[in-house]
mmCIF file of C-alpha atoms in Angstrom:
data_model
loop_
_atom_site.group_PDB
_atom_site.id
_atom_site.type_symbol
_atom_site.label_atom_id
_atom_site.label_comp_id
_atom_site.label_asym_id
_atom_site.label_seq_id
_atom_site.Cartn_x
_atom_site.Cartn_y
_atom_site.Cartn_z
ATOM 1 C CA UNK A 23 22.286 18.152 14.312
ATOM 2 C CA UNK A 24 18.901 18.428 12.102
ATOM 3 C CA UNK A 25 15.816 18.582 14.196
ATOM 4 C CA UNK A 26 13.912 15.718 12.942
ATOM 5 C CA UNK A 27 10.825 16.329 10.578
ATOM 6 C CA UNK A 28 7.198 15.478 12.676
ATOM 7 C CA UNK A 29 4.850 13.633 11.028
ATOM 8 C CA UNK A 30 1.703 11.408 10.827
ATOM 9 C CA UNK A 31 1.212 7.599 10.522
ATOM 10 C CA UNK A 32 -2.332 6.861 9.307
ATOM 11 C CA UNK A 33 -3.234 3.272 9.306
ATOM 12 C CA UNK A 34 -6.776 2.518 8.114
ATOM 13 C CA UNK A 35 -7.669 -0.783 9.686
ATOM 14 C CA UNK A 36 -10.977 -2.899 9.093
ATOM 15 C CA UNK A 37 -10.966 -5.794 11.239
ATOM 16 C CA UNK A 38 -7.492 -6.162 11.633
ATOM 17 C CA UNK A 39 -7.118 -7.770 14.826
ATOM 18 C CA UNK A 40 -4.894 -10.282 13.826
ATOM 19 C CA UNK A 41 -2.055 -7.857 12.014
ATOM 20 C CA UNK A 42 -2.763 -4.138 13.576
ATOM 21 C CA UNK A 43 -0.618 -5.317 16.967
ATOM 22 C CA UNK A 44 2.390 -6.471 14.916
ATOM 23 C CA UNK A 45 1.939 -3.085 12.319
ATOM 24 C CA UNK A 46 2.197 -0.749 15.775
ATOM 25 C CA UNK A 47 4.893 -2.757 17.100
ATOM 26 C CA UNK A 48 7.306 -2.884 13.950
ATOM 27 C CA UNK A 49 6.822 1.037 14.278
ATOM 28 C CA UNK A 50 7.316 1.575 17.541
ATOM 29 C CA UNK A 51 10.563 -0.907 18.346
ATOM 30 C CA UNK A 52 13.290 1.546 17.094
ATOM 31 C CA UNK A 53 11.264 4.699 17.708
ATOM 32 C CA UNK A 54 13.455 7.152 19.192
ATOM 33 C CA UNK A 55 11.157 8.477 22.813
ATOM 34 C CA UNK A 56 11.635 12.410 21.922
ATOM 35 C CA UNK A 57 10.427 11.971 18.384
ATOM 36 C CA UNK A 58 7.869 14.004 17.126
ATOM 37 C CA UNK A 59 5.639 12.012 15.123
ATOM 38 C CA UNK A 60 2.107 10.467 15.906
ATOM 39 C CA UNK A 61 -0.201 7.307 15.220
ATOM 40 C CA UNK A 62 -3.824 7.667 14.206
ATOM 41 C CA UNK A 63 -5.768 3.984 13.779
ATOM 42 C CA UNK A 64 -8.317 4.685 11.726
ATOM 43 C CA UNK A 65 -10.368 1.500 12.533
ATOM 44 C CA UNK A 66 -13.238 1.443 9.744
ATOM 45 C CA UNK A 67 -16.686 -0.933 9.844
ATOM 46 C CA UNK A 68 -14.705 -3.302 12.711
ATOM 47 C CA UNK A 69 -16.797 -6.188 13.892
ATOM 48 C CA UNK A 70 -13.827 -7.430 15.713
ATOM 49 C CA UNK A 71 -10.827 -6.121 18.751
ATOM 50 C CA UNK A 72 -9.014 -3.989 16.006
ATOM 51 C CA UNK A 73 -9.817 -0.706 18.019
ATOM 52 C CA UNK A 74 -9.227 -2.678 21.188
ATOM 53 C CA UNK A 75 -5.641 -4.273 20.609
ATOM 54 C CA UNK A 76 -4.625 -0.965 18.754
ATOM 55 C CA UNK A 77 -4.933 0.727 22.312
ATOM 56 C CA UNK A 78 -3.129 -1.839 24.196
ATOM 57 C CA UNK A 79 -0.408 -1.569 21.525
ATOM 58 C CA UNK A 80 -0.105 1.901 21.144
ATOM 59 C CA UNK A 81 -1.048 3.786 24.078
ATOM 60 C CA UNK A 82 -0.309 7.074 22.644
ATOM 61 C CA UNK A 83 -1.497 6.406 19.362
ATOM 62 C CA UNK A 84 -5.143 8.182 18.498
ATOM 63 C CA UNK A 85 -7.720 5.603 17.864
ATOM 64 C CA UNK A 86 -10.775 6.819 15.397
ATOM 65 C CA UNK A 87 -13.473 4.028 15.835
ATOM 66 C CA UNK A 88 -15.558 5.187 12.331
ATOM 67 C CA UNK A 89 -18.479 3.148 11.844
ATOM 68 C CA UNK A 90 -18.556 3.003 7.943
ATOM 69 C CA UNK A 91 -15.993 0.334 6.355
ATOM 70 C CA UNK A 92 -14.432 2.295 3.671
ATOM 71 C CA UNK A 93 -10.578 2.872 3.477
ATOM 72 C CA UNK A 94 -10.390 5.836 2.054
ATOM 73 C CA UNK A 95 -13.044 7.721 4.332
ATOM 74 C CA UNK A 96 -11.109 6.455 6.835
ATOM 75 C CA UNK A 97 -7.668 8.215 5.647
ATOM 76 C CA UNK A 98 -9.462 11.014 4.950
ATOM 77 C CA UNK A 99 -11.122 10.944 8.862
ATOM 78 C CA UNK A 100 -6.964 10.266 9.729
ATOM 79 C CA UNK A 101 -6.094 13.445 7.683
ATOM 80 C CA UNK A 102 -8.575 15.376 9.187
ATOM 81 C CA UNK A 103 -7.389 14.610 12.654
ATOM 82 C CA UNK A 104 -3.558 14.577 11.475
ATOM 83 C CA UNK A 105 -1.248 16.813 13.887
ATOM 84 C CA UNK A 106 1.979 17.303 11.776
ATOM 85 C CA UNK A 107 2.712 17.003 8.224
ATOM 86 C CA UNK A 108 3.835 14.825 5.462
ATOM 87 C CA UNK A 109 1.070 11.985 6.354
ATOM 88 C CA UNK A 110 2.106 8.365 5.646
ATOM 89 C CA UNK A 111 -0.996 6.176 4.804
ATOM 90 C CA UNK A 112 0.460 2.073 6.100
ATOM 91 C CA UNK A 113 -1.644 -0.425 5.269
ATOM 92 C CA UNK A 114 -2.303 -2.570 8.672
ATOM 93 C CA UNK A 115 -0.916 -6.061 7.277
ATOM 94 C CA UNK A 116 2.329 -4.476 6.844
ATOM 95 C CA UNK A 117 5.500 -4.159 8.726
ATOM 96 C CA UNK A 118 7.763 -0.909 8.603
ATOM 97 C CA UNK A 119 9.869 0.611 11.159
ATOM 98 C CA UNK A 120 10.179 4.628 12.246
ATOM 99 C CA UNK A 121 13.629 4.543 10.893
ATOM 100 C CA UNK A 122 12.076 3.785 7.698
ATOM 101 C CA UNK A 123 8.380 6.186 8.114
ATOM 102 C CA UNK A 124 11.425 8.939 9.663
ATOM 103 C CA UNK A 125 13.109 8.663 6.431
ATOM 104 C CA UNK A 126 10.101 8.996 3.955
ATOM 105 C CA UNK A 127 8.901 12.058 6.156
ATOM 106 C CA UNK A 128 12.444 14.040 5.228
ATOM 107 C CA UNK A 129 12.289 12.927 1.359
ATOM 108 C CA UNK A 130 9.008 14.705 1.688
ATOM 109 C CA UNK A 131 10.383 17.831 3.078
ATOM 110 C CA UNK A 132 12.493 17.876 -0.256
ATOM 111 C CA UNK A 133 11.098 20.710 -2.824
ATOM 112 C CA UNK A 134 8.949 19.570 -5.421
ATOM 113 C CA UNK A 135 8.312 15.606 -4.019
ATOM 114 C CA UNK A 136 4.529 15.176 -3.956
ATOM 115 C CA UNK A 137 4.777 11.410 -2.808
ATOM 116 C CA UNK A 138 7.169 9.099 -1.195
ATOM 117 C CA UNK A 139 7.158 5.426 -1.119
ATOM 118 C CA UNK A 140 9.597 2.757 0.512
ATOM 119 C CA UNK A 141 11.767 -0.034 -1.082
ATOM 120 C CA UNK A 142 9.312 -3.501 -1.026
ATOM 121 C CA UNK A 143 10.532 -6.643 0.755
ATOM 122 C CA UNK A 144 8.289 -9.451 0.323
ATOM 123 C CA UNK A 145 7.930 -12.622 3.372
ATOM 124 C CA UNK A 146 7.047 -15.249 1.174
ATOM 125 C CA UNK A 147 7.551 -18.088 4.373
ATOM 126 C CA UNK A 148 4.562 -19.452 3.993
ATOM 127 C CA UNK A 149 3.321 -18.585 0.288
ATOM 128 C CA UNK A 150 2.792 -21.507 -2.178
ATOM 129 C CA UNK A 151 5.556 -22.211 -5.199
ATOM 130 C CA UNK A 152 3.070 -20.166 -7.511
ATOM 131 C CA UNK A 153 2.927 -17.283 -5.166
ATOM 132 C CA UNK A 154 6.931 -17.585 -5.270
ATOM 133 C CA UNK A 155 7.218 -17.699 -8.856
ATOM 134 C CA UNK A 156 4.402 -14.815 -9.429
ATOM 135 C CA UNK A 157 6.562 -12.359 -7.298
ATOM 136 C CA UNK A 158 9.765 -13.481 -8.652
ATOM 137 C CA UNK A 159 8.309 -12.156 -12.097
ATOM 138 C CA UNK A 160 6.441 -9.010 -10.525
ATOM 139 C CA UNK A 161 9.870 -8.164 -9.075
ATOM 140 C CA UNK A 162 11.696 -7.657 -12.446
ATOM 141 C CA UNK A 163 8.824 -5.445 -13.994
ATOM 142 C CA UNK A 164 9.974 -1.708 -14.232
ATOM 143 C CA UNK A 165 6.978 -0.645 -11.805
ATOM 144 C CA UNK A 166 8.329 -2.625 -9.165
ATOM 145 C CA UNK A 167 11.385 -1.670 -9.453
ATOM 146 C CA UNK A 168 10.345 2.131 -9.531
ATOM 147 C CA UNK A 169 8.156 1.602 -6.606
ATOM 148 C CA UNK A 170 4.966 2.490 -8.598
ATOM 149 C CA UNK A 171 2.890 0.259 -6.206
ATOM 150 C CA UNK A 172 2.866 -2.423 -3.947
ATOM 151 C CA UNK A 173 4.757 -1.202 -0.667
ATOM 152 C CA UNK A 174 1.100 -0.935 1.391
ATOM 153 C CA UNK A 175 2.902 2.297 2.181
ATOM 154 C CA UNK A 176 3.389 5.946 1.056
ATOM 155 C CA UNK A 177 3.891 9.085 2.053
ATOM 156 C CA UNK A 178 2.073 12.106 0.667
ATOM 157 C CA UNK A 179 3.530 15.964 1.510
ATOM 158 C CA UNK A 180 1.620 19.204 2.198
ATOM 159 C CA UNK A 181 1.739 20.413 -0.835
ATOM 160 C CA UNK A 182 0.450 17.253 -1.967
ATOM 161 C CA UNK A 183 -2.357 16.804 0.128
ATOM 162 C CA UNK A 184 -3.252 20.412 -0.897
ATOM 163 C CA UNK A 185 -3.148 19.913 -4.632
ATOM 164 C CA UNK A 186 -4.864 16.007 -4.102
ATOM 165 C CA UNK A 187 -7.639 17.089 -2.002
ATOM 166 C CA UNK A 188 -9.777 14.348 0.255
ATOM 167 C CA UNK A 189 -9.726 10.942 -1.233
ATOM 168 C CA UNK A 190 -12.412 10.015 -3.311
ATOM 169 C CA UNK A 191 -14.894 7.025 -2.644
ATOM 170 C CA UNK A 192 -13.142 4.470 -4.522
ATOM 171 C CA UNK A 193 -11.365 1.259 -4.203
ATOM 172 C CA UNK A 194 -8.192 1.914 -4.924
ATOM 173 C CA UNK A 195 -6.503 5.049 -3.039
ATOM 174 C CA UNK A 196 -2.623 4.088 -3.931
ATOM 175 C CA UNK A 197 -3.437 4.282 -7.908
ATOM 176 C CA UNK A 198 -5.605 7.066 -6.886
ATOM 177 C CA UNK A 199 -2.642 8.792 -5.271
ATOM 178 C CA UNK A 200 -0.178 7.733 -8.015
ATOM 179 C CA UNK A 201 -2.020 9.119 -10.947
ATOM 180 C CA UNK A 202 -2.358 12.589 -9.271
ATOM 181 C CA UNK A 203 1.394 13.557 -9.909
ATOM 182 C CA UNK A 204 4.041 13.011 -12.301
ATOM 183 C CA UNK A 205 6.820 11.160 -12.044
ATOM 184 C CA UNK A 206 9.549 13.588 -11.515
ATOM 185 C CA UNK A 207 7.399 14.556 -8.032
ATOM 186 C CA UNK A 208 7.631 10.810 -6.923
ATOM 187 C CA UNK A 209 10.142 9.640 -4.681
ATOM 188 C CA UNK A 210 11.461 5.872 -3.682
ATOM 189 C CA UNK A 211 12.719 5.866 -1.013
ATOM 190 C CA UNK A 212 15.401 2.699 -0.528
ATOM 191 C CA UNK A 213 18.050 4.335 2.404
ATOM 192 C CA UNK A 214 18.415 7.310 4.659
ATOM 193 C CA UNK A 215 20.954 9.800 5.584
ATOM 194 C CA UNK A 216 22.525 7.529 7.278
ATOM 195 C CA UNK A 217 22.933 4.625 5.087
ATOM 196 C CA UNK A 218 20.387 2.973 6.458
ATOM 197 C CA UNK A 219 17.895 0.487 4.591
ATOM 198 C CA UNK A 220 14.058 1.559 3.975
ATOM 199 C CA UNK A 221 11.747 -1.128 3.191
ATOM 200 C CA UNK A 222 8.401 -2.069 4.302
ATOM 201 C CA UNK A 223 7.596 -6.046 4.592
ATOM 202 C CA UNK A 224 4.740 -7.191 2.698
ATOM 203 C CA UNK A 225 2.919 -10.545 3.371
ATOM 204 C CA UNK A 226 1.299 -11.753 -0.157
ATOM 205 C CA UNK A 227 -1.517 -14.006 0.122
ATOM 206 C CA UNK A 228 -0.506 -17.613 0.485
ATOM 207 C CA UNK A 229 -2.361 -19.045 -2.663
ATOM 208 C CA UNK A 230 -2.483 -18.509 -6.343
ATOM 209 C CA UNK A 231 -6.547 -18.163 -6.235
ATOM 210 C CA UNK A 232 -5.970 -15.548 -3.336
ATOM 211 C CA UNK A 233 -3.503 -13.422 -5.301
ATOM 212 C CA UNK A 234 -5.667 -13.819 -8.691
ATOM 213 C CA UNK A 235 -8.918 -12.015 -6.473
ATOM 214 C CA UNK A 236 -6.505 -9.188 -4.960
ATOM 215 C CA UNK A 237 -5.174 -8.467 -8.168
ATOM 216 C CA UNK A 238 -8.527 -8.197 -9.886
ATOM 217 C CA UNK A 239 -10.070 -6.393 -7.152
ATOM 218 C CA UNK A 240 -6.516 -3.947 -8.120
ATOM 219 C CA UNK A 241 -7.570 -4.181 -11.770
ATOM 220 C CA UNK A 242 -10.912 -2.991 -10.727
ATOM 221 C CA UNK A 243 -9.752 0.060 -8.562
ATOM 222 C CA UNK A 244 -7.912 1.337 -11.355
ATOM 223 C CA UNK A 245 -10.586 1.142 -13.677
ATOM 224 C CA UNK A 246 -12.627 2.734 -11.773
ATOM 225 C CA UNK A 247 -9.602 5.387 -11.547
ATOM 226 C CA UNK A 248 -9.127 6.219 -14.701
ATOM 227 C CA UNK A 249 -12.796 6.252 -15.606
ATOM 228 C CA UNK A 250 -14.189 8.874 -12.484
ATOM 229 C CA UNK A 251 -10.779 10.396 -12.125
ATOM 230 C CA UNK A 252 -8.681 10.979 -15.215
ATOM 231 C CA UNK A 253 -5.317 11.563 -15.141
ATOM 232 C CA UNK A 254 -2.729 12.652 -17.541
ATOM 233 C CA UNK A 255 -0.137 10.541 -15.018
ATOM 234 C CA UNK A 256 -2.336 7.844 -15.403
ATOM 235 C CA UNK A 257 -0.695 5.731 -17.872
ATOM 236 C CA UNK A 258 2.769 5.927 -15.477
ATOM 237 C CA UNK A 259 1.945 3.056 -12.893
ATOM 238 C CA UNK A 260 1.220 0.583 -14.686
ATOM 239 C CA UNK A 261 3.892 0.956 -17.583
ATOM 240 C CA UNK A 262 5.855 -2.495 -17.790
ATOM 241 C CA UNK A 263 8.671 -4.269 -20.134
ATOM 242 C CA UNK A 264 6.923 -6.885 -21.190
ATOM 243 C CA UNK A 265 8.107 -10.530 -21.547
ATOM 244 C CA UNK A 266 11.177 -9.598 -23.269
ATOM 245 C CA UNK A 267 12.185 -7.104 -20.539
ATOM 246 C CA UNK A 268 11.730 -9.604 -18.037
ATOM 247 C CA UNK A 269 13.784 -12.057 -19.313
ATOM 248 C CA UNK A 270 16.240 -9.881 -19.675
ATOM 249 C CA UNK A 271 16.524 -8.909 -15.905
ATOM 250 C CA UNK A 272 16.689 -12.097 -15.151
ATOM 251 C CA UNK A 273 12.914 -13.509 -14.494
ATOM 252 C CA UNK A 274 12.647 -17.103 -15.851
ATOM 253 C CA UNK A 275 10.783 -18.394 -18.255
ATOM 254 C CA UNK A 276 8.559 -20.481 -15.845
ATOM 255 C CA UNK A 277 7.617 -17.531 -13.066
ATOM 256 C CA UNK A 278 6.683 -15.174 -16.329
ATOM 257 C CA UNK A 279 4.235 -17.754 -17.329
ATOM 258 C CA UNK A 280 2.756 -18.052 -13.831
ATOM 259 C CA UNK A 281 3.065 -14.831 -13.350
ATOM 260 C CA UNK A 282 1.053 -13.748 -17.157
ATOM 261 C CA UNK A 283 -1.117 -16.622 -16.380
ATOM 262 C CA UNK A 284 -2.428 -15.212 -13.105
ATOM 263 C CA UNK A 285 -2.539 -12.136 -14.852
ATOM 264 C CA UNK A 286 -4.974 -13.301 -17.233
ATOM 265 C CA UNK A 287 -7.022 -14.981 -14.920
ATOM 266 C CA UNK A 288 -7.294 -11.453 -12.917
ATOM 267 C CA UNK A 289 -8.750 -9.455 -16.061
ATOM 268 C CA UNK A 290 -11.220 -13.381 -16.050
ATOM 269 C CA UNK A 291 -12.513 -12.263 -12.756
ATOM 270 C CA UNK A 292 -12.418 -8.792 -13.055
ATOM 271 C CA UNK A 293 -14.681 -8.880 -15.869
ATOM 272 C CA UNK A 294 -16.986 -11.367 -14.193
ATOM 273 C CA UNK A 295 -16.990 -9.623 -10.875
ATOM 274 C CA UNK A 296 -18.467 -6.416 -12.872
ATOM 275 C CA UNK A 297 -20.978 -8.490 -15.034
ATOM 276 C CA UNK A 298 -21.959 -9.267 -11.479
ATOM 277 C CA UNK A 299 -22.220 -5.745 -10.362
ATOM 278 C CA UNK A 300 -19.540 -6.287 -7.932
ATOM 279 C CA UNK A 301 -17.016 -3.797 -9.594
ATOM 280 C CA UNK A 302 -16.284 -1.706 -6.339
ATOM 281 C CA UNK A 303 -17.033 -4.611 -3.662
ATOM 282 C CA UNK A 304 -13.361 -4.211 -1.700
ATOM 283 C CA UNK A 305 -11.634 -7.580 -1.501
ATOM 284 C CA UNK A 306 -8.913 -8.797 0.744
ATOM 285 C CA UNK A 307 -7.311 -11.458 1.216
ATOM 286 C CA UNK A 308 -7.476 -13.352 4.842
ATOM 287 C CA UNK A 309 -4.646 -16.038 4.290
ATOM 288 C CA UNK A 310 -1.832 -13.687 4.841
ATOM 289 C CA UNK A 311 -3.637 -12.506 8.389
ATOM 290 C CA UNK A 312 -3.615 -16.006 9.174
ATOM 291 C CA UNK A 313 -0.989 -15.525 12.361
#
């Protein structure tokens, strides 16, 4: 039998007291006890018990209590501190088991894959019908599909981390990440050696304003991408099919116009939010951390 691959979970949390238990927990249920893998919370700028309930949740897990709020100083701090290689970065409102972080940590061992990411499931329980009809649209786009985005969850390998270097101060580390390789290095991950499923579950926001604010704040980050860090791979992650595409994979008529019309109201409040000289202000949404 293969000796399993160690590696490191990095969750960046800022005030995430209402998620980070149930992020530990998915990873922990089906963790076998003798594997070789740690946790490092990366709690960043918390006001609230983030640090706290990570500890009673994972009592093996290494807590880093950093006092500035920035995600991606707070990966790099997790890197820094990172026992084994591949890291996987998991954002701290989503759910993914070991089986699945096990099985992204052996695509990585795989020569030539830079980056690994999982299959998306989305828990739309308690999201609005436009929320439901946005994702049914974003779901038929090609970068979806590809796993170009979106998972809150990806894996980066040694060489990787080498030829990326720390994480830049910026807003938006998983285009960051994606535009540093190309796509024949990139991996999605959707089973594992043993037929089973790999998936992480995502929790949208709830409303249609909520989404239109996370996806401008996106809109933002990879502006500010592509205009500090230029990338020939740039263009890759955000490639789509267009309406006709869509259609054709089966998206209907009425989520594409939600879904375009959201989309349009995005670049609205992207623009605005820079007129305002609030182009790299982080925003998150709290209705999906509503437990």
């Amino acid at each position: 039998m293969t000796k399993p691959a160690p590696f490191t979970v990095i969750i960046p949390a800022h005030n995430e007291e209402a998620v980070i238990a149930r992020c530990l927990q998915t990873v922990l249920n089906d963790a076998p006890a003798a594997y070789p893998f740690e946790i490092i919370v990366a709690a960043n700028g918390c006001t609230d018990r983030t640090a706290e309930l990570a500890a009673v949740s994972a009592p093996d897990a290494r807590i880093l209590d950093i006092a500035e709020g920035s995600k991606t100083n707070a990966i790099n701090a997790g890197l820094r501190e990172a026992p084994y290689q591949p890291c996987i970065v998991l954002d701290a409102d989503v759910e993914c088991t070991h089986t699945s972080l096990a099985a992204l940590a052996e695509a990585l061992l795989e020569p030539g894959t830079m980056t690994a990411a999982p299959a998306i499931r989305l828990n739309l329980t308690r999201c609005n019908w436009f929320i439901k009809a946005y994702f049914a649209a974003w779901l038929k786009q090609p970068y979806a599909k590809a796993g170009k985005g979106g998972a809150g969850c990806y894996g980066l390998s040694r060489e990787a981390l080498d030829r990326a270097g720390p994480f830049p101060k910026i807003i938006g580390d998983d285009i960051w990440i994606h535009t540093r390789f190309p796509d024949n290095e990139k991996r999605l991950v959707t089973q594992n050696a043993a037929g089973q499923a790999v998936f992480s579950i995502v929790h949208p926001p709830r409303t249609a304003w909520q989404q239109i604010k996370v996806e401008a704040r996106r809109r933002l980050g990879n502006i500010e991408v592509k205009r500090d860090h230029p990338s020939p791979h740039f263009a890759s992650p955000g490639q789509g099919g267009g309406v006709s595409y869509a259609l054709r994979s089966g998206a209907t008529p009425l989520s594409l116009l939600v879904f375009y019309s959201m989309k349009a109201l995005a670049r609205v409040e992207a623009r605005l939010s820079q007129l305002r000289g609030r182009g790299t202000t982080w925003t998150r949404d709290l209705t999906s951390r509503e437990l």
